[in-house]
XYZ file of C-alpha atoms in Angstrom:
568
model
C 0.000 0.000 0.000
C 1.519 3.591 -1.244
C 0.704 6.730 0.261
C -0.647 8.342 -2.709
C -3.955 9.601 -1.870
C -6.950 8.873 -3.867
C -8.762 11.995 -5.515
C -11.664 10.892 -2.888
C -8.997 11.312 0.264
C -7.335 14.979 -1.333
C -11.452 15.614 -1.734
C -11.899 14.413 1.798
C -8.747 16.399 2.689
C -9.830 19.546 1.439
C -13.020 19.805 4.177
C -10.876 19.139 7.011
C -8.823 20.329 9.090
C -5.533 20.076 8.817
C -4.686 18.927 12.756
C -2.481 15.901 12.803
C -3.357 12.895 14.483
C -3.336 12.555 18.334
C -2.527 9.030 19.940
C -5.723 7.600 21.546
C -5.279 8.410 24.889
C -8.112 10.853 26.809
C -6.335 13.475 28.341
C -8.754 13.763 31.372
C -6.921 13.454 34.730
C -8.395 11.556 37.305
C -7.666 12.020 40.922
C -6.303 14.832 39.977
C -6.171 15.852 43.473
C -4.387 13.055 44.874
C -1.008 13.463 46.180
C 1.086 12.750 43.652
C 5.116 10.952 44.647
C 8.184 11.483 43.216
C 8.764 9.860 39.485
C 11.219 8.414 38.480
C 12.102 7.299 42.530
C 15.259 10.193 43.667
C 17.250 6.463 44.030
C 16.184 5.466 40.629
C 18.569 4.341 37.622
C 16.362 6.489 35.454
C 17.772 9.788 37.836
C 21.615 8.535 37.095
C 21.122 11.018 33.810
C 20.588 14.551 34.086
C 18.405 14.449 30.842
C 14.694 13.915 30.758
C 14.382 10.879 28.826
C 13.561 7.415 29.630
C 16.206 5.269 30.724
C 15.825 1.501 30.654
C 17.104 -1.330 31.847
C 18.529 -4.829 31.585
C 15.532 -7.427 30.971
C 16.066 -11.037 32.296
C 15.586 -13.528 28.908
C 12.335 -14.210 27.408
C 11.131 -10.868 28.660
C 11.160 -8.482 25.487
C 8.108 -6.613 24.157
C 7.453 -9.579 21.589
C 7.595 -11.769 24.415
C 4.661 -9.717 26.170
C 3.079 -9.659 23.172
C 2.916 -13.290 22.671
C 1.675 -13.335 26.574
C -1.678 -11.361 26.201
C -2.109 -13.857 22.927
C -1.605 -16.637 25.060
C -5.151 -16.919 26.431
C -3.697 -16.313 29.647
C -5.789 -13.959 32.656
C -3.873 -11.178 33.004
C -6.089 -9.345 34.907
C -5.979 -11.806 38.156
C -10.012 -10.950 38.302
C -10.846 -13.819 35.709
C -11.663 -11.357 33.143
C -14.631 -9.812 34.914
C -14.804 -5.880 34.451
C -14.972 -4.221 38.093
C -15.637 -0.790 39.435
C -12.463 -0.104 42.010
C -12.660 2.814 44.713
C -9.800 4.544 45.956
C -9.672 2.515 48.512
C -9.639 -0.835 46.944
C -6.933 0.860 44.789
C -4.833 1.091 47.597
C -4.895 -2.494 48.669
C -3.037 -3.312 45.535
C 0.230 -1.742 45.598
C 3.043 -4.987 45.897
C 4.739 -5.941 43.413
C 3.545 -9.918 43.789
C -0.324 -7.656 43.509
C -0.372 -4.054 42.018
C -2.569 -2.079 40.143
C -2.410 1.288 38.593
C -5.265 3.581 37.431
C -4.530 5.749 34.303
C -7.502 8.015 32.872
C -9.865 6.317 35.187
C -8.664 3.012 33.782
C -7.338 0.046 36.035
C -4.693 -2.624 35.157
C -3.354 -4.919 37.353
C 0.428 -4.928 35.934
C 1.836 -7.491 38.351
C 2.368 -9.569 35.641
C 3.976 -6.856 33.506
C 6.316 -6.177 36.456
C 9.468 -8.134 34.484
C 8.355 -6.903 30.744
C 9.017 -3.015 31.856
C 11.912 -1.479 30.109
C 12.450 1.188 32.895
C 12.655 -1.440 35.458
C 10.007 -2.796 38.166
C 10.777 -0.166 40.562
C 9.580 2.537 38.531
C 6.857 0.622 37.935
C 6.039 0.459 41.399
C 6.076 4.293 41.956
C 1.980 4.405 40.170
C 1.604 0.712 42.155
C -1.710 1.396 44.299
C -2.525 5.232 42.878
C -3.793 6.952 39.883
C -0.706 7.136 37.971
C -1.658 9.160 34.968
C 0.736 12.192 36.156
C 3.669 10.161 36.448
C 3.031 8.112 33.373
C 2.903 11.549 31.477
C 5.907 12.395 32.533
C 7.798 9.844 31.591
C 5.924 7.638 28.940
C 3.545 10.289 27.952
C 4.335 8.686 23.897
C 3.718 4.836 24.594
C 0.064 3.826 24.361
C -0.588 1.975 27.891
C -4.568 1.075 26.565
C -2.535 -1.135 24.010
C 0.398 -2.411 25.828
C -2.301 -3.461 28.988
C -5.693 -4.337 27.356
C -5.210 -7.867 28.243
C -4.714 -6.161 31.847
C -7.696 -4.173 32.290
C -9.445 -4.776 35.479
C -12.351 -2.278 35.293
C -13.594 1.706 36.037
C -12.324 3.684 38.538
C -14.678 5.545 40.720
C -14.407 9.058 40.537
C -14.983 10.981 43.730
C -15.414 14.392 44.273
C -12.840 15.850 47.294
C -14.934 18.580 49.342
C -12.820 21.651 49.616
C -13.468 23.843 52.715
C -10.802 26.481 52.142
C -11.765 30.275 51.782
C -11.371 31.584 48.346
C -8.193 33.514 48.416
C -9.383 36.104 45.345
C -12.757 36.120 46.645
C -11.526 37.440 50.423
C -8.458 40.120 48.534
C -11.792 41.562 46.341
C -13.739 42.008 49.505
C -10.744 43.876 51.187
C -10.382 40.821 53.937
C -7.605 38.780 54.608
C -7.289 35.035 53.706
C -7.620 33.429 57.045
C -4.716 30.586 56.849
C -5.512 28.836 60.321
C -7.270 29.994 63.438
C -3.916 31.008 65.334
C -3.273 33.317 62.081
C -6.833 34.751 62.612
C -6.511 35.444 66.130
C -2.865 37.653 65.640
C -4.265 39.402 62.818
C -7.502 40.599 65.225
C -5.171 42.082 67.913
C -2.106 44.003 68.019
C 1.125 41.961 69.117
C 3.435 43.116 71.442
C 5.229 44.982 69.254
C 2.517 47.492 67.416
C 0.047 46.049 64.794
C 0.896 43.129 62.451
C 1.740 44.133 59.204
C -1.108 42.637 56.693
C 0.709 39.730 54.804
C 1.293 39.929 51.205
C -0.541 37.780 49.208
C 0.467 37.786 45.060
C -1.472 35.300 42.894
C 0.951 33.381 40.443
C 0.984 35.172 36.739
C 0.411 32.393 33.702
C 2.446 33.345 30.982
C 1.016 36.210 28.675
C -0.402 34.766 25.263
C 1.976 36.006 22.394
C 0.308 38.603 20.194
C -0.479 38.230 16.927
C -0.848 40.153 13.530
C -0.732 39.913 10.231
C 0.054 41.920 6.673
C 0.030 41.155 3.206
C 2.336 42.605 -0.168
C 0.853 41.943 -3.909
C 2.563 38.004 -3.745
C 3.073 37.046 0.026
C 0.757 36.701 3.198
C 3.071 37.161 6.613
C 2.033 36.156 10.178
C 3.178 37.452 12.803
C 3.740 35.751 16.262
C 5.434 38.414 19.287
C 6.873 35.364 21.202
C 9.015 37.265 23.244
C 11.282 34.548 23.563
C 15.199 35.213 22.683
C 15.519 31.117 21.812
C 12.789 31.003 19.305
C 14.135 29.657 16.288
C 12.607 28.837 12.986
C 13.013 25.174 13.368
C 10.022 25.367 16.337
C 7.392 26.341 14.269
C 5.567 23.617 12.090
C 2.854 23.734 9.680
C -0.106 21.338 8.464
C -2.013 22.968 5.777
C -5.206 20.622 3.696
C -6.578 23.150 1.291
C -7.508 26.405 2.390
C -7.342 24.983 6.455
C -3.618 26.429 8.057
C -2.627 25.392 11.089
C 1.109 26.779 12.441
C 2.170 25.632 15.902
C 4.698 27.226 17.308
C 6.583 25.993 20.239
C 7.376 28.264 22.893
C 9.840 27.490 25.758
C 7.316 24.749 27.273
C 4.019 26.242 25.554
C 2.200 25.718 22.354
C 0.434 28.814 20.551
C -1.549 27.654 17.736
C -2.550 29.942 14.783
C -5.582 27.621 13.481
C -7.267 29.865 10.378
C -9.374 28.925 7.206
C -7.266 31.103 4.935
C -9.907 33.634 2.719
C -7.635 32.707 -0.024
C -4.992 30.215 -1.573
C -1.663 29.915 -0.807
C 0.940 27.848 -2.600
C 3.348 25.087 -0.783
C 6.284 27.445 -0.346
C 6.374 28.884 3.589
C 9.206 30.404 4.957
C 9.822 31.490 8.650
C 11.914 34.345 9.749
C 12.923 34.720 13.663
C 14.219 38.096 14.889
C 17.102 36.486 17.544
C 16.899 39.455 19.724
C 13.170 40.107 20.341
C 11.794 36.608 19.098
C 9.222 38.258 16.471
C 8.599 35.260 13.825
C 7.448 35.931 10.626
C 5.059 33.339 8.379
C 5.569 34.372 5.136
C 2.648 32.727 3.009
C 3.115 32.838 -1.035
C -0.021 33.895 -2.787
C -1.340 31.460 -5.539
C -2.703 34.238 -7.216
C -0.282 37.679 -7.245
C -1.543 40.720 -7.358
C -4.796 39.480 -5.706
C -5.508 41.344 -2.278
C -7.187 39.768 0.370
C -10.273 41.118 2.015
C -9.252 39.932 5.309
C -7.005 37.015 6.669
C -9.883 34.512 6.938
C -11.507 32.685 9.330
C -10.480 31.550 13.553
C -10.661 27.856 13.660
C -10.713 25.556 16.505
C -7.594 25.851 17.796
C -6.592 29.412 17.167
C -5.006 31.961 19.768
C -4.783 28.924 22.408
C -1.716 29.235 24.614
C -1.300 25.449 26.234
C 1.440 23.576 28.408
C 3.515 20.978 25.842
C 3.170 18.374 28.468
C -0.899 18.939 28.297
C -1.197 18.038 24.724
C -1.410 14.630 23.262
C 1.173 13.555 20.777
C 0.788 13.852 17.199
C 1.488 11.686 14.613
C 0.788 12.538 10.671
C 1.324 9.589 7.839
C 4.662 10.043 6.050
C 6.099 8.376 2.968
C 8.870 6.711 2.455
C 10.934 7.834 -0.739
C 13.680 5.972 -0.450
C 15.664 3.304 1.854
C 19.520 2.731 1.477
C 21.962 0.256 3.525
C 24.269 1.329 5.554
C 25.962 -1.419 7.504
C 24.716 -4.675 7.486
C 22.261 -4.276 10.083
C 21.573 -0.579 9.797
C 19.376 1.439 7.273
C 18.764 4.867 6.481
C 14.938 6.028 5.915
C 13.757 8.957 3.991
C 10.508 9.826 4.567
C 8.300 12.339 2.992
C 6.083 14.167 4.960
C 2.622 14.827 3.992
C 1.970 17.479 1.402
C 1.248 21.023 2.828
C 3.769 20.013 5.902
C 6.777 21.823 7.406
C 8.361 20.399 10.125
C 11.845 21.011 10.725
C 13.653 19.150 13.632
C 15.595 20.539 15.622
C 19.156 19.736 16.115
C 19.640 16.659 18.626
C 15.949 16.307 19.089
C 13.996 12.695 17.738
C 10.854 11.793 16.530
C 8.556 8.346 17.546
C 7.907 5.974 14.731
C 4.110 3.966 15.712
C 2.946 1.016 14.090
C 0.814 -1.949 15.041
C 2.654 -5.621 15.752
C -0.127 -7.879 16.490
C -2.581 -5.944 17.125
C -0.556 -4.258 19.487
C 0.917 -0.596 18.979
C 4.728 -0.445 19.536
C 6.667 2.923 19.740
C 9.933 3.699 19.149
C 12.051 6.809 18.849
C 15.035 7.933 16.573
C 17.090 10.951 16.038
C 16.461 12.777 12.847
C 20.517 12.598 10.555
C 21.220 14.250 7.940
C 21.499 12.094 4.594
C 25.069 12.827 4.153
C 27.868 14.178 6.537
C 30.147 14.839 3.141
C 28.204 15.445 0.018
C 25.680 17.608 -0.946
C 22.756 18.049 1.446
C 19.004 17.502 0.773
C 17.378 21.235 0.643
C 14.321 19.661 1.128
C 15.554 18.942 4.614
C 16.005 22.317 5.688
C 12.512 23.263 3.594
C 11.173 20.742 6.254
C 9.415 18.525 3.559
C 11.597 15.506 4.522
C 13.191 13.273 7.606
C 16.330 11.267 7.518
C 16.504 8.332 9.974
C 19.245 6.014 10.651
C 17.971 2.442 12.403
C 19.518 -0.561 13.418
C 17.845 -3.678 12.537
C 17.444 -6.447 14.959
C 16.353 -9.073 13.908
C 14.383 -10.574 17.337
C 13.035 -6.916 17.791
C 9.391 -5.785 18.062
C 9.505 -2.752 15.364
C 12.864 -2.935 13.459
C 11.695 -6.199 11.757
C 8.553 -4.149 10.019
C 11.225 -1.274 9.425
C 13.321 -3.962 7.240
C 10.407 -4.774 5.174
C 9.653 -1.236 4.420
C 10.018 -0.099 1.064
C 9.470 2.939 -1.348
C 5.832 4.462 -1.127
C 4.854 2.783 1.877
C 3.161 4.691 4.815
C 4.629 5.742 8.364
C 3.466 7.035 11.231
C 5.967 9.711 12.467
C 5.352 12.107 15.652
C 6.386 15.535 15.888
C 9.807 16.447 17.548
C 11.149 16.246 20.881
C 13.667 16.542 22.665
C 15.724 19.111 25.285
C 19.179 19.939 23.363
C 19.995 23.351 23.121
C 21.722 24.110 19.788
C 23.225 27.693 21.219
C 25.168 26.176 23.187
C 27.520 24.772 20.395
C 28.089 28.559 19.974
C 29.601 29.353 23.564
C 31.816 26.596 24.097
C 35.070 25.722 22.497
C 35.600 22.146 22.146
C 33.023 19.498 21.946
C 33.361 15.898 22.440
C 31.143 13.119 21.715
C 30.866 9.461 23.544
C 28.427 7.834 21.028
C 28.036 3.675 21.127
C 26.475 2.178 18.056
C 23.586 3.871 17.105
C 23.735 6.106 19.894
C 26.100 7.935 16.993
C 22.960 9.097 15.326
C 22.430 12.205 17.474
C 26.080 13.460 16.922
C 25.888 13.505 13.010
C 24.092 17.095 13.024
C 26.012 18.225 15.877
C 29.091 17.520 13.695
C 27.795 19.155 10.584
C 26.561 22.308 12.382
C 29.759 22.141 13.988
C 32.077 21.802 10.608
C 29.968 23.418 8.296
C 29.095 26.712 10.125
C 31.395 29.307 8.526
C 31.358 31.439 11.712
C 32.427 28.325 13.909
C 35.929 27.809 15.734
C 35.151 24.697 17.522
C 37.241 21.696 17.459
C 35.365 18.697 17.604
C 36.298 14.867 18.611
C 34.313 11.871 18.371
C 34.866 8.885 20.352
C 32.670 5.942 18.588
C 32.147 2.714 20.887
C 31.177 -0.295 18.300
C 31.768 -4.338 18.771
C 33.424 -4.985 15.311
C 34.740 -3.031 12.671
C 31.928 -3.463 10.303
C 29.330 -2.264 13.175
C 30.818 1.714 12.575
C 28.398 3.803 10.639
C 29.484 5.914 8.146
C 33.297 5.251 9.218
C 34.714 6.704 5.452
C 32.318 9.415 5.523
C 33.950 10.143 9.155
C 37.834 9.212 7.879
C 36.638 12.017 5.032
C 35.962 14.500 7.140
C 38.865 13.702 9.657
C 40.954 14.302 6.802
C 39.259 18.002 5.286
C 38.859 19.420 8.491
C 42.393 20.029 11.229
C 38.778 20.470 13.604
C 37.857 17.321 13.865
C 38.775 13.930 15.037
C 37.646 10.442 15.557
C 38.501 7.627 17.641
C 37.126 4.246 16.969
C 37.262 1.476 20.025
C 35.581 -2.208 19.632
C 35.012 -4.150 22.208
C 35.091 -7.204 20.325
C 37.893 -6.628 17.541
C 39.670 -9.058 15.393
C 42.949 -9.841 14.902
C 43.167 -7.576 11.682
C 42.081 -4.537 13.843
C 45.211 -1.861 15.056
C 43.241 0.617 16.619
C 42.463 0.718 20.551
C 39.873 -2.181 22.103
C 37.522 -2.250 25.215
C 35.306 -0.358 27.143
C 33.971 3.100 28.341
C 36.668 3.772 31.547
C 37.101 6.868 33.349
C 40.394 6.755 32.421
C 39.441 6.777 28.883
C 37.301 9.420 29.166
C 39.703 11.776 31.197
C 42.203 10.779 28.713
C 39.909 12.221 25.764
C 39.094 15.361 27.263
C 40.897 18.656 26.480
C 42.609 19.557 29.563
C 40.083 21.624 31.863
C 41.345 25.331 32.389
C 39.308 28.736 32.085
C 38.978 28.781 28.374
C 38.272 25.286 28.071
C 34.783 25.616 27.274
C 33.530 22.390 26.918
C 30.086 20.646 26.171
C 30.525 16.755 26.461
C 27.531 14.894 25.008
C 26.472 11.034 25.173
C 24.102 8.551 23.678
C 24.148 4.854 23.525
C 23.062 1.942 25.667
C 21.553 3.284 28.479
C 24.680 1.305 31.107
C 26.926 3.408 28.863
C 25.156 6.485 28.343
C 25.045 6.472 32.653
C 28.855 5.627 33.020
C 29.464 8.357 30.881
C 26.959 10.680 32.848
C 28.743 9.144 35.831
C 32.307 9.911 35.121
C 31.352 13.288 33.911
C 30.410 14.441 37.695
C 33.571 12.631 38.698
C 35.872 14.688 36.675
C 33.978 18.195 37.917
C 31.969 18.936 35.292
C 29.070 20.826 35.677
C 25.676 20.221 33.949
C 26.152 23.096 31.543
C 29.018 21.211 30.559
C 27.196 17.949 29.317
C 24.233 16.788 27.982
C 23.250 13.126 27.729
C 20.941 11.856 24.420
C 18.079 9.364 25.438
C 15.423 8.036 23.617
């Protein structure tokens, strides 16, 4: 199946609206009001890192995602009810919080995931942290992109029952509009109504907490362009964190703004062709849309009309994750067990990602849907570059195959025309700071390279950039490195950069240097640490590697301005 679409789907298309698709998951919180513990736990593996991403670990045999899948096939009662749908209260909730009996409530839904307990990638004890409570805050803020209604339907033990707290507090804003004071507790009350000791008591200050101001917006038009115009305010705003779905005459822009989303959601009066551009003043933030008119010369009795979505000024972690059907255009080898994907994006999309940052791929494995993320490459690191990457029209992706795995088996089969489900970008790498420091080097293991090939590029390629850069690539054998005469290339054009290649499992042909990650090695790769150092270390790889690295950073006195660790 291609993803050509049918005149009846552009038809279809044309009517709505051009909002991506959301995973399933119904973003109403229940128990919103309960207290809510620490997640990951402060002694957790998934805290070793200072980054936000998930962290996993070390399954025991026969306890992989296929292996859970062929589990809830099994016939098996997962549920330890016998199937039977309940309604749980709060209390009943409670009961079940050990590991050999727990249950979780997300959305209102219960599982009982004692038997998922030894399938969890992050580990049981994070699983336990949401053991006995509704856990839908700390799922969000960990595995807010995995779809727990597919990974625990054969789990699901029944309804939760909602229940209303009663609140007996005085409204604070109600009591500062009547000229009172908010009475905190009775021995508050009864200083305020008397003088102390000392003269009166001054009347405490009470300041409600400010949300964010919504960016303004405007917009003007010249005989052949259309140009938005978002005040963000914000001095990081970059081009790359604004993305567009357009179906016809329905534009939708989302910008991203420090940890909010504006939307500009508008059925445009008039047609516009596919060509956008977007300008960012780097001093006040002010981005520009610039829209190309199909028709020149035509002027436009007003912008159009306010859809849905339009002026709303949301948290990112509030909003569900999007996912829009790509293409793929083309699919080349790289090793032997690693690809690289281009995939087209759907027409009347821009959606640039931003350096260091990764997208999730989605797809159902028996009946099951299985997520996975990867860090958008580049598809070259020494010939010519494709514009259409920096247009934001396309996505390179580099991913290992494994042959026992629960997606990458799929990816193998995938071929030109056929249809992927890609998310938008995330991430938490800030690309200014390649700009302040002076030397940057890179611990990358296997794939864990991928994030480093556009921190390299930006790094080389920038004309305005003095920073030497070193790479120190971790693989088992020789044939494992990606790209290694691409990387030999530009170790050879630029007196910048450098590469050093260890295996951990070399053969006798191989002269280079063997093992593991050590601090020793580390130290030993690091420019020597003085005032004009400037460094920014950065890691990705197998999570046990990406933490000794995280590790060994702290040991040698590095601050966290001074690395950043990759995780998926």
């Amino acid at each position: 199946m291609g993803c050509t679409s049918s005149s009846k789907s552009q038809e279809k298309s044309k009517k709505g609206s051009p909002t991506p698709s959301s995973s399933s998951l119904d973003f109403k919180m229940a128990g919103k009001d309960f207290l809510q513990p620490s997640f990951p736990a402060l002694n957790s593996q998934q805290r070793l890192s200072d980054a936000k991403g998930r962290n996993k670990v070390e399954l025991k045999p026969g306890r992989s995602l296929m292996d859970w899948i062929r589990l809830g096939r099994s016939g098996a009662d997962l549920t330890g009810v016998g199937g039977k749908v309940l309604e749980v209260d709060v209390e009943e909730l409670a009961k079940h919080n050990q590991k050999n009996d727990a249950w979780i409530a997300l959305r209102g839904k219960v599982y009982n995931i004692t038997p998922y307990m030894e399938y969890h990638p992050g580990g049981e004890e994070e699983l336990m942290r949401g053991a006995g409570i509704e856990g839908t805050q700390l799922f969000d803020e960990v595995h807010k992109w995995v779809n727990y209604e597919s990974m625990l339907e054969k789990c699901f033990v029944g309804k939760l029952k909602s229940t209303t707290p009663v609140h007996r507090r005085v409204s604070l804003l109600k009591n500062l509009e009547q000229g009172g004071l908010p009475v905190v507790n009775k021995s508050l009350a009864k200083t305020n109504s008397a003088d102390s000791k000392n003269g009166p008591v001054p009347t405490p200050s009470f300041k409600v907490p400010e949300s964010p101001s919504v960016p303004k917006f405007d917009w003007f038009q010249t005989k052949t362009n259309v140009t938005l115009v978002v005040y963000t305010k914000w001095k990081l705003m970059k081009p790359e964190f604004v993305v567009i779905d357009r179906q016809g005459n329905n534009f939708l822009a989302t910008l991203y703004i420090e940890d909010f989303i504006y939307y500009l959601h508008i059925e445009l009066a008039e047609a516009i062709s596919l060509n956008y551009e977007v300008k960012v003043n780097k001093d006040t933030g002010k981005t520009d849309i610039i829209l190309t008119k199909e028709k020149p010369e035509q002027q436009w009795p007003s912008l159009g009309k306010h859809l849905e979505k339009h002026n709303r000024h949301v948290k990112v972690k509030d909003q569900a994750i999007e996912y829009r059907t790509c293409c793929v255009e083309s699919v080349s080898q790289v090793t032997h067990d690693s690809k690289l994907l281009c995939l087209a994006l759907p027409e009347g999309t821009r959606m640039c990602v931003p350096v260091g940052h990764h997208v999730h791929i989605r797809h159902k494995v028996s009946g099951m849907e299985v997520v996975r993320s990867y860090t958008a490459v580049l598809p070259t690191l020494t010939g010519e570059q494709d514009v259409r990457v920096k247009a934001g029209t396309v996505i390179y992706l580099m991913i290992k195959i494994y042959k026992n795995g629960a997606l990458t088996p799929w990816i193998d089969s995938l071929k030109k025309g056929d249809p992927v489900e890609v998310s938008t970008f995330t991430g938490d790498f800030n690309e200014d700071r390649l700009s302040v420091c002076q030397n940057l080097v890179m611990f990358a293991a296997g794939t864990g390279f991928t994030p480093m090939v556009r921190l390299i590029h930006r790094s080389l390629e920038d004309p305005k950039s003095s920073l030497n850069v070193r790479l120190v690539f971790f693989n088992k054998k020789f044939e494992d490195i990606l790209w290694y005469d691409q990387l030999q290339s530009l170790a050879e054009k630029h007196d910048r950069f450098s590469c050093d290649y260890i295996l951990s499992e070399a053969d006798s042909n191989w002269s280079g240097k063997t093992g593991r990650i050590t601090l020793d090695l580390m130290k030993a790769s690091l420019p020597q640490q003085t005032e004009k150092s400037n460094l920014l270390t950065c890691a990705c790889g197998p999570t046990p590697f990406t933490n000794l690295v995280t590790q060994f950073s702290k040991e040698l006195g590095y601050s966290e301005r001074e690395y950043h660790a990759f995780q998926g």
